C-alpha cells in the first residue's frame, strides 16, 4: 500500500509539473516546432556539411543554420518588407472619396445605374407629399398646388427619361392580352392617368364646396343654378339618408380622393419596378444609386471606419512584428542547438518514453519521412503558384504585385481555396473596376489553366502517396491550425493530422 500510494503521489506530481511546464513553454512551442521542421527538411544539407567539416558538429551546425537563414529567412524577409510597403501605399490610396468613387465605378460596370434617378426621386418625393396632404385631410385649395407640382416633376422626368407625357388608363383587354408583358411606357402612362384622376377629384371637391357654401342675402343665386338645384331636388329622393347618417355623396368623395392617392402610389411602384427590371433589381439599384446626402453620410462613416481600423491595425501590426521577431530569434537559437545536439536529445527522450524502442524508432522515422514530404510539397507548390501568379499579375498591369504574390503564396497553402482566392478577385477587379476586359479574361484563363494546375503536379510528385489526407480533413486542419496558432498553423495543422495518422497506423498494426 505504501508503494502504491507513493506511485500515485509521483504521478500527481508529474502531471502538475507537466501542466506548469506547458504553461511556461507555451509561448515557445511554435518557434520550437518550426525549428524541428527546419531540421527535418534540411537534414540532408546538415549531413553534407558534417562530411565537409569532418564531423566537427559545432561548425556544421553553424554553417547549416547560416545557410538556412540565407536560403529561407532572408528572401522571405525581403518579400515581406516589399509586400508591407505596397500594402501601406495601397491603404493610403483608399480614402473615403476614392472608395465612394470606386463604388460608383463598380455600379456603372455592373449596369446598376438608374437613368434619370434624381428626377425619378423628385417625382417620388412629391407623390409622398401629396399622399401626406390627402392623409391630413387638406382641402382642395391646399391640395391642388401639390398635385400641380407633382405633375410638373413628372413631366420633367418624362423629358429626361424619354417617356410619354400623355396619360392613358392601363387596360388588360382581351384574354389574349392578359399574358402580354406591359412596357414601362404603359406603366408610366397609367401613373400619369392616376395623377389626372387626383387633379380631377380635387377639382370636383372644390366645385362641390363652392356649391354647398350658403349664399348671403347680398348675393342672389343665378337663375341657372336655381334651376339646377330644383332639378337636383327632384332627384334627391334616391340619395336621402336618415338622421345620424353621413351624406353618401360626401362619403364617396372622401373615399375617392384617398383611393385615387393609393392608386397613384401603386401605379408609381409598378412603373418603378418595371423601369428598374423587377423588384429585386429595384432594391439593388436603389442601394447602388444613393442620394447626395447618403453619399456624404457614407463618406463620413467610411472615414470613421478607416480611422478606427488603421489605429487598431497599427497597434496589432506592431505587436505582431514584436512577437514575430522574438519567435524568429528563438527559432534560430533552437535550430542551432537541435542541429548540434539533436541526436542526444532524441536519445534522452527515448529513455524517458514508456514506449518500446521499436515503436519509438518507427515514430521518429515516420515523422521524419512524412513531415519532410508534406512540408516540402506544400511549400514548393505554394511558392510555385505564387511565382507564376506574380508573373500573371505583372503582365496584367496590376499594382502591388509583391503584395498580391505574397497573398497568393499564403492562400495557396490553404486546401480547397488555393491561389484562386487571389487571382479570381484580381480578375474581377480588372473587369469591373478598371474596365480592362482583355486583361481580366487573360488573367482568369492563365490563373485557372496554369497557376491553379501546378498544385496538381508538384504535390503528387513530391509526396508519392506518403500522405493520403482527405480534402475535408486537410481544409479543417488548416483552418483550425490558423485559429489556434495563427498564420503558422497553415503548416502545423496538417502536420499534426499526419502525425496522428501515423500513430493510429502503428496502433492498428499492434
PDB file of C-alpha atoms in Angstrom, residues 317-495:
ATOM      1  CA  UNK A 317       0.962  45.181 -36.587  1.00  0.00           C
ATOM      2  CA  UNK A 318       3.444  46.486 -34.030  1.00  0.00           C
ATOM      3  CA  UNK A 319       2.560  43.707 -31.579  1.00  0.00           C
ATOM      4  CA  UNK A 320       2.686  41.095 -34.340  1.00  0.00           C
ATOM      5  CA  UNK A 321       6.095  42.263 -35.534  1.00  0.00           C
ATOM      6  CA  UNK A 322       7.385  42.155 -31.974  1.00  0.00           C
ATOM      7  CA  UNK A 323       6.155  38.584 -31.478  1.00  0.00           C
ATOM      8  CA  UNK A 324       7.455  37.598 -34.918  1.00  0.00           C
ATOM      9  CA  UNK A 325      10.972  38.910 -34.295  1.00  0.00           C
ATOM     10  CA  UNK A 326      11.052  37.290 -30.863  1.00  0.00           C
ATOM     11  CA  UNK A 327       9.851  33.974 -32.318  1.00  0.00           C
ATOM     12  CA  UNK A 328      12.428  34.098 -35.130  1.00  0.00           C
ATOM     13  CA  UNK A 329      15.239  34.654 -32.624  1.00  0.00           C
ATOM     14  CA  UNK A 330      14.050  31.691 -30.510  1.00  0.00           C
ATOM     15  CA  UNK A 331      13.704  29.568 -33.649  1.00  0.00           C
ATOM     16  CA  UNK A 332      17.262  30.363 -34.833  1.00  0.00           C
ATOM     17  CA  UNK A 333      18.761  29.563 -31.426  1.00  0.00           C
ATOM     18  CA  UNK A 334      16.728  26.353 -31.185  1.00  0.00           C
ATOM     19  CA  UNK A 335      17.679  25.424 -34.739  1.00  0.00           C
ATOM     20  CA  UNK A 336      21.366  25.641 -33.937  1.00  0.00           C
ATOM     21  CA  UNK A 337      21.096  23.516 -30.782  1.00  0.00           C
ATOM     22  CA  UNK A 338      18.826  20.956 -32.444  1.00  0.00           C
ATOM     23  CA  UNK A 339      21.379  20.552 -35.211  1.00  0.00           C
ATOM     24  CA  UNK A 340      24.199  20.333 -32.680  1.00  0.00           C
ATOM     25  CA  UNK A 341      22.636  18.107 -30.007  1.00  0.00           C
ATOM     26  CA  UNK A 342      19.614  16.676 -31.815  1.00  0.00           C
ATOM     27  CA  UNK A 343      20.648  13.014 -31.606  1.00  0.00           C
ATOM     28  CA  UNK A 344      21.437  13.331 -27.893  1.00  0.00           C
ATOM     29  CA  UNK A 345      18.056  14.982 -27.245  1.00  0.00           C
ATOM     30  CA  UNK A 346      16.266  12.195 -29.099  1.00  0.00           C
ATOM     31  CA  UNK A 347      18.107   9.522 -27.101  1.00  0.00           C
ATOM     32  CA  UNK A 348      17.184  11.282 -23.871  1.00  0.00           C
ATOM     33  CA  UNK A 349      13.511  11.423 -24.840  1.00  0.00           C
ATOM     34  CA  UNK A 350      13.576   7.767 -25.836  1.00  0.00           C
ATOM     35  CA  UNK A 351      14.877   6.812 -22.389  1.00  0.00           C
ATOM     36  CA  UNK A 352      12.052   8.789 -20.735  1.00  0.00           C
ATOM     37  CA  UNK A 353       9.367   7.370 -23.040  1.00  0.00           C
ATOM     38  CA  UNK A 354       7.332   4.359 -21.795  1.00  0.00           C
ATOM     39  CA  UNK A 355       7.037   3.006 -25.388  1.00  0.00           C
ATOM     40  CA  UNK A 356       9.070   0.160 -26.749  1.00  0.00           C
ATOM     41  CA  UNK A 357      12.237   1.136 -28.553  1.00  0.00           C
ATOM     42  CA  UNK A 358      10.908  -0.362 -31.776  1.00  0.00           C
ATOM     43  CA  UNK A 359       7.813   1.860 -31.651  1.00  0.00           C
ATOM     44  CA  UNK A 360       9.897   4.913 -30.782  1.00  0.00           C
ATOM     45  CA  UNK A 361      12.206   4.326 -33.723  1.00  0.00           C
ATOM     46  CA  UNK A 362       9.249   3.856 -36.065  1.00  0.00           C
ATOM     47  CA  UNK A 363       7.598   7.060 -34.852  1.00  0.00           C
ATOM     48  CA  UNK A 364      10.786   9.038 -35.408  1.00  0.00           C
ATOM     49  CA  UNK A 365      11.241   7.525 -38.855  1.00  0.00           C
ATOM     50  CA  UNK A 366       7.619   8.150 -39.893  1.00  0.00           C
ATOM     51  CA  UNK A 367       7.668  11.693 -38.575  1.00  0.00           C
ATOM     52  CA  UNK A 368      10.911  12.410 -40.420  1.00  0.00           C
ATOM     53  CA  UNK A 369       9.685  10.917 -43.686  1.00  0.00           C
ATOM     54  CA  UNK A 370       6.108  12.182 -43.773  1.00  0.00           C
ATOM     55  CA  UNK A 371       6.734  15.646 -42.319  1.00  0.00           C
ATOM     56  CA  UNK A 372       9.517  16.357 -44.815  1.00  0.00           C
ATOM     57  CA  UNK A 373       7.335  15.240 -47.703  1.00  0.00           C
ATOM     58  CA  UNK A 374       4.237  17.163 -46.584  1.00  0.00           C
ATOM     59  CA  UNK A 375       6.024  20.418 -45.717  1.00  0.00           C
ATOM     60  CA  UNK A 376       8.227  20.387 -48.808  1.00  0.00           C
ATOM     61  CA  UNK A 377       5.275  19.583 -51.078  1.00  0.00           C
ATOM     62  CA  UNK A 378       3.112  22.300 -49.517  1.00  0.00           C
ATOM     63  CA  UNK A 379       5.825  24.961 -49.619  1.00  0.00           C
ATOM     64  CA  UNK A 380       7.046  24.124 -53.112  1.00  0.00           C
ATOM     65  CA  UNK A 381       3.516  24.150 -54.508  1.00  0.00           C
ATOM     66  CA  UNK A 382       2.721  27.440 -52.765  1.00  0.00           C
ATOM     67  CA  UNK A 383       5.947  29.106 -53.909  1.00  0.00           C
ATOM     68  CA  UNK A 384       5.468  27.890 -57.480  1.00  0.00           C
ATOM     69  CA  UNK A 385       1.886  29.137 -57.562  1.00  0.00           C
ATOM     70  CA  UNK A 386       2.911  32.470 -56.043  1.00  0.00           C
ATOM     71  CA  UNK A 387       5.732  32.961 -58.562  1.00  0.00           C
ATOM     72  CA  UNK A 388       3.530  32.086 -61.531  1.00  0.00           C
ATOM     73  CA  UNK A 389       0.699  34.256 -60.226  1.00  0.00           C
ATOM     74  CA  UNK A 390       3.136  37.159 -59.721  1.00  0.00           C
ATOM     75  CA  UNK A 391       4.165  36.896 -63.378  1.00  0.00           C
ATOM     76  CA  UNK A 392       0.497  36.986 -64.367  1.00  0.00           C
ATOM     77  CA  UNK A 393      -0.202  39.996 -62.128  1.00  0.00           C
ATOM     78  CA  UNK A 394       2.779  41.849 -63.624  1.00  0.00           C
ATOM     79  CA  UNK A 395       1.771  41.306 -67.254  1.00  0.00           C
ATOM     80  CA  UNK A 396      -1.869  42.075 -66.428  1.00  0.00           C
ATOM     81  CA  UNK A 397      -0.748  45.531 -65.311  1.00  0.00           C
ATOM     82  CA  UNK A 398      -1.923  45.270 -61.708  1.00  0.00           C
ATOM     83  CA  UNK A 399      -0.437  47.373 -58.939  1.00  0.00           C
ATOM     84  CA  UNK A 400       1.044  45.909 -55.728  1.00  0.00           C
ATOM     85  CA  UNK A 401       2.489  42.820 -57.440  1.00  0.00           C
ATOM     86  CA  UNK A 402       4.624  41.775 -54.444  1.00  0.00           C
ATOM     87  CA  UNK A 403       1.686  42.091 -52.067  1.00  0.00           C
ATOM     88  CA  UNK A 404      -0.540  40.005 -54.339  1.00  0.00           C
ATOM     89  CA  UNK A 405       2.252  37.441 -54.764  1.00  0.00           C
ATOM     90  CA  UNK A 406       2.727  37.044 -51.009  1.00  0.00           C
ATOM     91  CA  UNK A 407      -1.013  36.695 -50.505  1.00  0.00           C
ATOM     92  CA  UNK A 408      -1.118  34.068 -53.263  1.00  0.00           C
ATOM     93  CA  UNK A 409       1.660  32.071 -51.559  1.00  0.00           C
ATOM     94  CA  UNK A 410      -0.207  32.158 -48.249  1.00  0.00           C
ATOM     95  CA  UNK A 411      -3.597  31.198 -49.690  1.00  0.00           C
ATOM     96  CA  UNK A 412      -2.038  28.520 -51.929  1.00  0.00           C
ATOM     97  CA  UNK A 413      -1.284  26.542 -48.765  1.00  0.00           C
ATOM     98  CA  UNK A 414      -4.993  26.501 -47.847  1.00  0.00           C
ATOM     99  CA  UNK A 415      -6.791  23.477 -49.353  1.00  0.00           C
ATOM    100  CA  UNK A 416      -9.893  23.948 -51.475  1.00  0.00           C
ATOM    101  CA  UNK A 417      -9.447  27.733 -51.873  1.00  0.00           C
ATOM    102  CA  UNK A 418      -5.831  27.861 -53.013  1.00  0.00           C
ATOM    103  CA  UNK A 419      -4.381  30.579 -55.224  1.00  0.00           C
ATOM    104  CA  UNK A 420      -7.809  31.197 -56.775  1.00  0.00           C
ATOM    105  CA  UNK A 421      -8.697  33.194 -53.668  1.00  0.00           C
ATOM    106  CA  UNK A 422      -6.375  35.915 -55.028  1.00  0.00           C
ATOM    107  CA  UNK A 423      -6.346  35.725 -58.822  1.00  0.00           C
ATOM    108  CA  UNK A 424     -10.148  35.473 -59.106  1.00  0.00           C
ATOM    109  CA  UNK A 425     -10.765  38.801 -57.242  1.00  0.00           C
ATOM    110  CA  UNK A 426      -7.865  40.327 -59.226  1.00  0.00           C
ATOM    111  CA  UNK A 427      -9.583  39.346 -62.488  1.00  0.00           C
ATOM    112  CA  UNK A 428     -12.891  40.769 -61.270  1.00  0.00           C
ATOM    113  CA  UNK A 429     -11.117  43.981 -60.298  1.00  0.00           C
ATOM    114  CA  UNK A 430      -9.666  44.318 -63.793  1.00  0.00           C
ATOM    115  CA  UNK A 431     -13.034  43.663 -65.395  1.00  0.00           C
ATOM    116  CA  UNK A 432     -15.405  45.689 -63.239  1.00  0.00           C
ATOM    117  CA  UNK A 433     -13.243  48.445 -61.745  1.00  0.00           C
ATOM    118  CA  UNK A 434     -10.564  49.127 -64.352  1.00  0.00           C
ATOM    119  CA  UNK A 435     -12.780  48.128 -67.319  1.00  0.00           C
ATOM    120  CA  UNK A 436      -9.977  46.079 -68.909  1.00  0.00           C
ATOM    121  CA  UNK A 437     -11.836  43.092 -70.250  1.00  0.00           C
ATOM    122  CA  UNK A 438      -8.891  41.621 -72.206  1.00  0.00           C
ATOM    123  CA  UNK A 439      -6.531  41.670 -69.227  1.00  0.00           C
ATOM    124  CA  UNK A 440      -9.247  40.274 -66.935  1.00  0.00           C
ATOM    125  CA  UNK A 441     -10.076  37.357 -69.247  1.00  0.00           C
ATOM    126  CA  UNK A 442      -6.388  36.665 -69.885  1.00  0.00           C
ATOM    127  CA  UNK A 443      -5.581  36.593 -66.163  1.00  0.00           C
ATOM    128  CA  UNK A 444      -8.589  34.338 -65.458  1.00  0.00           C
ATOM    129  CA  UNK A 445      -7.541  31.843 -68.175  1.00  0.00           C
ATOM    130  CA  UNK A 446      -3.903  31.942 -67.047  1.00  0.00           C
ATOM    131  CA  UNK A 447      -4.877  31.508 -63.392  1.00  0.00           C
ATOM    132  CA  UNK A 448      -7.181  28.541 -63.991  1.00  0.00           C
ATOM    133  CA  UNK A 449      -5.022  26.779 -66.609  1.00  0.00           C
ATOM    134  CA  UNK A 450      -1.538  27.418 -65.198  1.00  0.00           C
ATOM    135  CA  UNK A 451      -1.450  28.764 -61.622  1.00  0.00           C
ATOM    136  CA  UNK A 452      -4.047  26.500 -60.036  1.00  0.00           C
ATOM    137  CA  UNK A 453      -2.978  23.442 -62.044  1.00  0.00           C
ATOM    138  CA  UNK A 454       0.615  23.492 -60.761  1.00  0.00           C
ATOM    139  CA  UNK A 455      -0.592  22.178 -57.404  1.00  0.00           C
ATOM    140  CA  UNK A 456      -1.864  19.011 -59.088  1.00  0.00           C
ATOM    141  CA  UNK A 457       1.621  18.219 -60.439  1.00  0.00           C
ATOM    142  CA  UNK A 458       4.008  19.243 -57.655  1.00  0.00           C
ATOM    143  CA  UNK A 459       2.304  17.664 -54.639  1.00  0.00           C
ATOM    144  CA  UNK A 460       1.798  14.172 -56.134  1.00  0.00           C
ATOM    145  CA  UNK A 461       5.392  14.216 -57.435  1.00  0.00           C
ATOM    146  CA  UNK A 462       6.839  15.112 -54.009  1.00  0.00           C
ATOM    147  CA  UNK A 463       4.522  13.060 -51.829  1.00  0.00           C
ATOM    148  CA  UNK A 464       4.484   9.806 -53.844  1.00  0.00           C
ATOM    149  CA  UNK A 465       1.389   8.721 -51.894  1.00  0.00           C
ATOM    150  CA  UNK A 466       3.024   9.247 -48.492  1.00  0.00           C
ATOM    151  CA  UNK A 467       0.152  11.369 -47.173  1.00  0.00           C
ATOM    152  CA  UNK A 468      -3.415  10.491 -48.011  1.00  0.00           C
ATOM    153  CA  UNK A 469      -5.333  13.132 -46.077  1.00  0.00           C
ATOM    154  CA  UNK A 470      -8.933  13.630 -47.107  1.00  0.00           C
ATOM    155  CA  UNK A 471      -9.501  17.130 -48.599  1.00  0.00           C
ATOM    156  CA  UNK A 472     -12.098  17.971 -45.927  1.00  0.00           C
ATOM    157  CA  UNK A 473      -9.723  16.961 -43.098  1.00  0.00           C
ATOM    158  CA  UNK A 474      -6.915  18.921 -44.762  1.00  0.00           C
ATOM    159  CA  UNK A 475      -9.096  22.046 -45.010  1.00  0.00           C
ATOM    160  CA  UNK A 476     -10.291  21.787 -41.400  1.00  0.00           C
ATOM    161  CA  UNK A 477      -6.736  21.151 -40.156  1.00  0.00           C
ATOM    162  CA  UNK A 478      -5.505  24.334 -41.863  1.00  0.00           C
ATOM    163  CA  UNK A 479      -8.410  26.459 -40.619  1.00  0.00           C
ATOM    164  CA  UNK A 480      -8.140  25.019 -37.106  1.00  0.00           C
ATOM    165  CA  UNK A 481      -4.365  25.478 -37.091  1.00  0.00           C
ATOM    166  CA  UNK A 482      -4.681  29.127 -38.121  1.00  0.00           C
ATOM    167  CA  UNK A 483      -7.359  29.713 -35.480  1.00  0.00           C
ATOM    168  CA  UNK A 484      -5.309  28.113 -32.717  1.00  0.00           C
ATOM    169  CA  UNK A 485      -1.752  29.076 -33.686  1.00  0.00           C
ATOM    170  CA  UNK A 486      -2.014  31.966 -36.122  1.00  0.00           C
ATOM    171  CA  UNK A 487      -0.546  32.018 -39.649  1.00  0.00           C
ATOM    172  CA  UNK A 488       2.000  29.315 -38.844  1.00  0.00           C
ATOM    173  CA  UNK A 489      -0.935  26.960 -38.257  1.00  0.00           C
ATOM    174  CA  UNK A 490      -1.138  26.575 -42.058  1.00  0.00           C
ATOM    175  CA  UNK A 491       1.828  24.195 -41.740  1.00  0.00           C
ATOM    176  CA  UNK A 492       1.425  22.901 -38.197  1.00  0.00           C
ATOM    177  CA  UNK A 493      -2.264  21.937 -38.554  1.00  0.00           C
ATOM    178  CA  UNK A 494      -1.766  19.377 -41.352  1.00  0.00           C
ATOM    179  CA  UNK A 495       1.429  18.134 -39.669  1.00  0.00           C
TER     180      UNK A 495
END
